[in-house]
Amino acid sequence: MKLFVNCIFNFIPNNPFTKPFSLSLKLNSLIVLIRGVIVINYKRFDQTIVLRLDRGEKVKESIQAVCEKENVTLATVNGIGGLDSASIGIYNFDTSDYKINEFNEFLELTSLLGNVTQMDGEYYGHFHAIVGNSKGDAFAGDLDEAVIGAAGEIFIHIINGTVERSVDDETGLNVLNFDK
């Protein structure tokens, strides 16, 4: 069994007592990425990465951490799971911002769909979610963030290449730009 460790220290300004870090371990092709105090379990199968998210893990933060670790620049993403909370937004064209709805109850994440692209050469994740509560009410929109309450299953389907985004002057949205 071969074990390798890769530590990256990220210093927090004005915080002399803690130094959060990322640590990755590889044991027989199961990869565990430790980011701060969160452990992200995932496994890569050629052009697909499968994540298992556990209670307390943030969905978007976890996807970003794995994509950055695996150098993913273009992908589609889908997933399901149980959430403790979620923030979902709807874009308002009149004000050019999002109305964020906060849900602080157990929710089923019945559909997570999105993509990974680049903006100014950096990771850019764009995700939509449909969640449901115990009454059967469903809510949908742009996923601001969600916290796993039971388990999450996320699939990242890698596409060879890179697509950049740029701000659309008319809508204010970060849209795909094939000219970059």
C-alpha positions as a Python dict, from the first residue, in 0.01 Angstrom:
ca = {
    (1, 'M'): (0, 0, 0),
    (2, 'K'): (151, 327, -113),
    (3, 'L'): (75, 645, 81),
    (4, 'F'): (153, 997, -25),
    (5, 'V'): (86, 1321, 155),
    (6, 'N'): (62, 1666, 3),
    (7, 'C'): (19, 1963, 239),
    (8, 'I'): (-66, 2314, 126),
    (9, 'F'): (-76, 2579, 397),
    (10, 'N'): (-316, 2870, 360),
    (11, 'F'): (-247, 3137, 619),
    (12, 'I'): (-541, 3337, 755),
    (13, 'P'): (-466, 3705, 817),
    (14, 'N'): (-494, 3821, 1180),
    (15, 'N'): (-516, 3465, 1310),
    (16, 'P'): (-179, 3365, 1462),
    (17, 'F'): (-307, 3046, 1626),
    (18, 'T'): (-445, 2843, 1337),
    (19, 'K'): (-303, 2754, 1001),
    (20, 'P'): (-571, 2571, 797),
    (21, 'F'): (-434, 2334, 537),
    (22, 'S'): (-525, 2090, 266),
    (23, 'L'): (-397, 1735, 294),
    (24, 'S'): (-457, 1456, 48),
    (25, 'L'): (-399, 1086, 105),
    (26, 'K'): (-416, 814, -157),
    (27, 'L'): (-485, 461, -44),
    (28, 'N'): (-558, 207, -319),
    (29, 'S'): (-717, 472, -546),
    (30, 'L'): (-959, 609, -281),
    (31, 'I'): (-870, 972, -235),
    (32, 'V'): (-944, 1163, 82),
    (33, 'L'): (-899, 1539, 64),
    (34, 'I'): (-876, 1714, 399),
    (35, 'R'): (-949, 2086, 373),
    (36, 'G'): (-940, 2257, 711),
    (37, 'V'): (-1131, 2010, 926),
    (38, 'I'): (-1355, 1873, 649),
    (39, 'V'): (-1274, 1536, 496),
    (40, 'I'): (-1395, 1487, 139),
    (41, 'N'): (-1411, 1130, 16),
    (42, 'Y'): (-1393, 1087, -360),
    (43, 'K'): (-1272, 851, -627),
    (44, 'R'): (-1175, 924, -986),
    (45, 'F'): (-1273, 692, -1272),
    (46, 'D'): (-1104, 821, -1589),
    (47, 'Q'): (-1312, 1132, -1675),
    (48, 'T'): (-1562, 1102, -1387),
    (49, 'I'): (-1511, 1189, -1021),
    (50, 'V'): (-1755, 1052, -762),
    (51, 'L'): (-1782, 1238, -430),
    (52, 'R'): (-1939, 1109, -111),
    (53, 'L'): (-2026, 1404, 110),
    (54, 'D'): (-2096, 1349, 478),
    (55, 'R'): (-2291, 1539, 741),
    (56, 'G'): (-2169, 1896, 786),
    (57, 'E'): (-1988, 1924, 452),
    (58, 'K'): (-2069, 2215, 222),
    (59, 'V'): (-2171, 2109, -127),
    (60, 'K'): (-2023, 2389, -340),
    (61, 'E'): (-1710, 2421, -127),
    (62, 'S'): (-1645, 2046, -157),
    (63, 'I'): (-1695, 2041, -534),
    (64, 'Q'): (-1454, 2333, -571),
    (65, 'A'): (-1190, 2170, -349),
    (66, 'V'): (-1196, 1847, -549),
    (67, 'C'): (-1199, 2025, -887),
    (68, 'E'): (-900, 2236, -787),
    (69, 'K'): (-714, 1931, -655),
    (70, 'E'): (-785, 1734, -974),
    (71, 'N'): (-722, 2032, -1208),
    (72, 'V'): (-1075, 2020, -1352),
    (73, 'T'): (-1137, 2320, -1578),
    (74, 'L'): (-1455, 2206, -1758),
    (75, 'A'): (-1719, 1962, -1635),
    (76, 'T'): (-2086, 1890, -1585),
    (77, 'V'): (-2203, 1813, -1231),
    (78, 'N'): (-2505, 1628, -1096),
    (79, 'G'): (-2600, 1503, -752),
    (80, 'I'): (-2854, 1413, -486),
    (81, 'G'): (-2857, 1403, -107),
    (82, 'G'): (-3002, 1505, 226),
    (83, 'L'): (-2939, 1858, 352),
    (84, 'D'): (-2948, 2036, 689),
    (85, 'S'): (-2976, 2374, 518),
    (86, 'A'): (-2964, 2543, 181),
    (87, 'S'): (-2949, 2891, 33),
    (88, 'I'): (-3112, 2913, -308),
    (89, 'G'): (-3139, 3228, -517),
    (90, 'I'): (-3349, 3364, -798),
    (91, 'Y'): (-3197, 3630, -1023),
    (92, 'N'): (-3375, 3966, -1038),
    (93, 'F'): (-3313, 4135, -1373),
    (94, 'D'): (-3442, 4471, -1246),
    (95, 'T'): (-3180, 4494, -969),
    (96, 'S'): (-2915, 4267, -1127),
    (97, 'D'): (-2878, 4061, -811),
    (98, 'Y'): (-3010, 3745, -649),
    (99, 'K'): (-3294, 3713, -399),
    (100, 'I'): (-3158, 3445, -166),
    (101, 'N'): (-3404, 3216, 13),
    (102, 'E'): (-3265, 3048, 327),
    (103, 'F'): (-3391, 2705, 431),
    (104, 'N'): (-3286, 2584, 776),
    (105, 'E'): (-3456, 2247, 795),
    (106, 'F'): (-3392, 1897, 668),
    (107, 'L'): (-3435, 1894, 290),
    (108, 'E'): (-3401, 1635, 18),
    (109, 'L'): (-3168, 1750, -256),
    (110, 'T'): (-3363, 1587, -537),
    (111, 'S'): (-3157, 1739, -815),
    (112, 'L'): (-2826, 1921, -833),
    (113, 'L'): (-2726, 2021, -1186),
    (114, 'G'): (-2449, 2248, -1295),
    (115, 'N'): (-2114, 2298, -1454),
    (116, 'V'): (-1756, 2391, -1386),
    (117, 'T'): (-1590, 2648, -1610),
    (118, 'Q'): (-1330, 2922, -1565),
    (119, 'M'): (-1353, 3296, -1508),
    (120, 'D'): (-1031, 3494, -1541),
    (121, 'G'): (-844, 3163, -1535),
    (122, 'E'): (-993, 3058, -1200),
    (123, 'Y'): (-1246, 2792, -1098),
    (124, 'Y'): (-1609, 2894, -1153),
    (125, 'G'): (-1892, 2663, -1042),
    (126, 'H'): (-2253, 2730, -1147),
    (127, 'F'): (-2519, 2507, -991),
    (128, 'H'): (-2897, 2488, -979),
    (129, 'A'): (-3082, 2282, -720),
    (130, 'I'): (-3427, 2147, -650),
    (131, 'V'): (-3491, 2072, -283),
    (132, 'G'): (-3799, 1940, -106),
    (133, 'N'): (-3917, 1957, 255),
    (134, 'S'): (-4114, 1709, 468),
    (135, 'K'): (-4447, 1861, 352),
    (136, 'G'): (-4363, 1787, -8),
    (137, 'D'): (-4299, 2149, -100),
    (138, 'A'): (-4028, 2195, -362),
    (139, 'F'): (-3799, 2494, -407),
    (140, 'A'): (-3560, 2557, -695),
    (141, 'G'): (-3304, 2806, -817),
    (142, 'D'): (-2938, 2897, -821),
    (143, 'L'): (-2754, 2717, -539),
    (144, 'D'): (-2574, 2967, -317),
    (145, 'E'): (-2462, 2691, -74),
    (146, 'A'): (-2598, 2383, 100),
    (147, 'V'): (-2484, 2182, 402),
    (148, 'I'): (-2517, 1804, 401),
    (149, 'G'): (-2747, 1666, 671),
    (150, 'A'): (-2733, 1295, 592),
    (151, 'A'): (-2529, 1212, 283),
    (152, 'G'): (-2452, 1355, -57),
    (153, 'E'): (-2364, 1183, -382),
    (154, 'I'): (-2204, 1408, -642),
    (155, 'F'): (-2078, 1311, -988),
    (156, 'I'): (-1837, 1538, -1177),
    (157, 'H'): (-1812, 1451, -1548),
    (158, 'I'): (-1492, 1601, -1687),
    (159, 'I'): (-1483, 1746, -2040),
    (160, 'N'): (-1144, 1796, -2206),
    (161, 'G'): (-1088, 2167, -2261),
    (162, 'T'): (-1158, 2500, -2099),
    (163, 'V'): (-1445, 2746, -2136),
    (164, 'E'): (-1414, 3096, -1990),
    (165, 'R'): (-1690, 3321, -1859),
    (166, 'S'): (-1729, 3695, -1877),
    (167, 'V'): (-1982, 3947, -1752),
    (168, 'D'): (-2264, 4015, -1997),
    (169, 'D'): (-2321, 4391, -2010),
    (170, 'E'): (-2694, 4359, -2077),
    (171, 'T'): (-2788, 4110, -1802),
    (172, 'G'): (-2501, 4144, -1554),
    (173, 'L'): (-2465, 3765, -1555),
    (174, 'N'): (-2139, 3570, -1588),
    (175, 'V'): (-2202, 3397, -1921),
    (176, 'L'): (-2007, 3147, -2129),
    (177, 'N'): (-1765, 3323, -2362),
    (178, 'F'): (-1626, 3111, -2645),
    (179, 'D'): (-1412, 3397, -2781),
    (180, 'K'): (-1170, 3391, -2486),
}
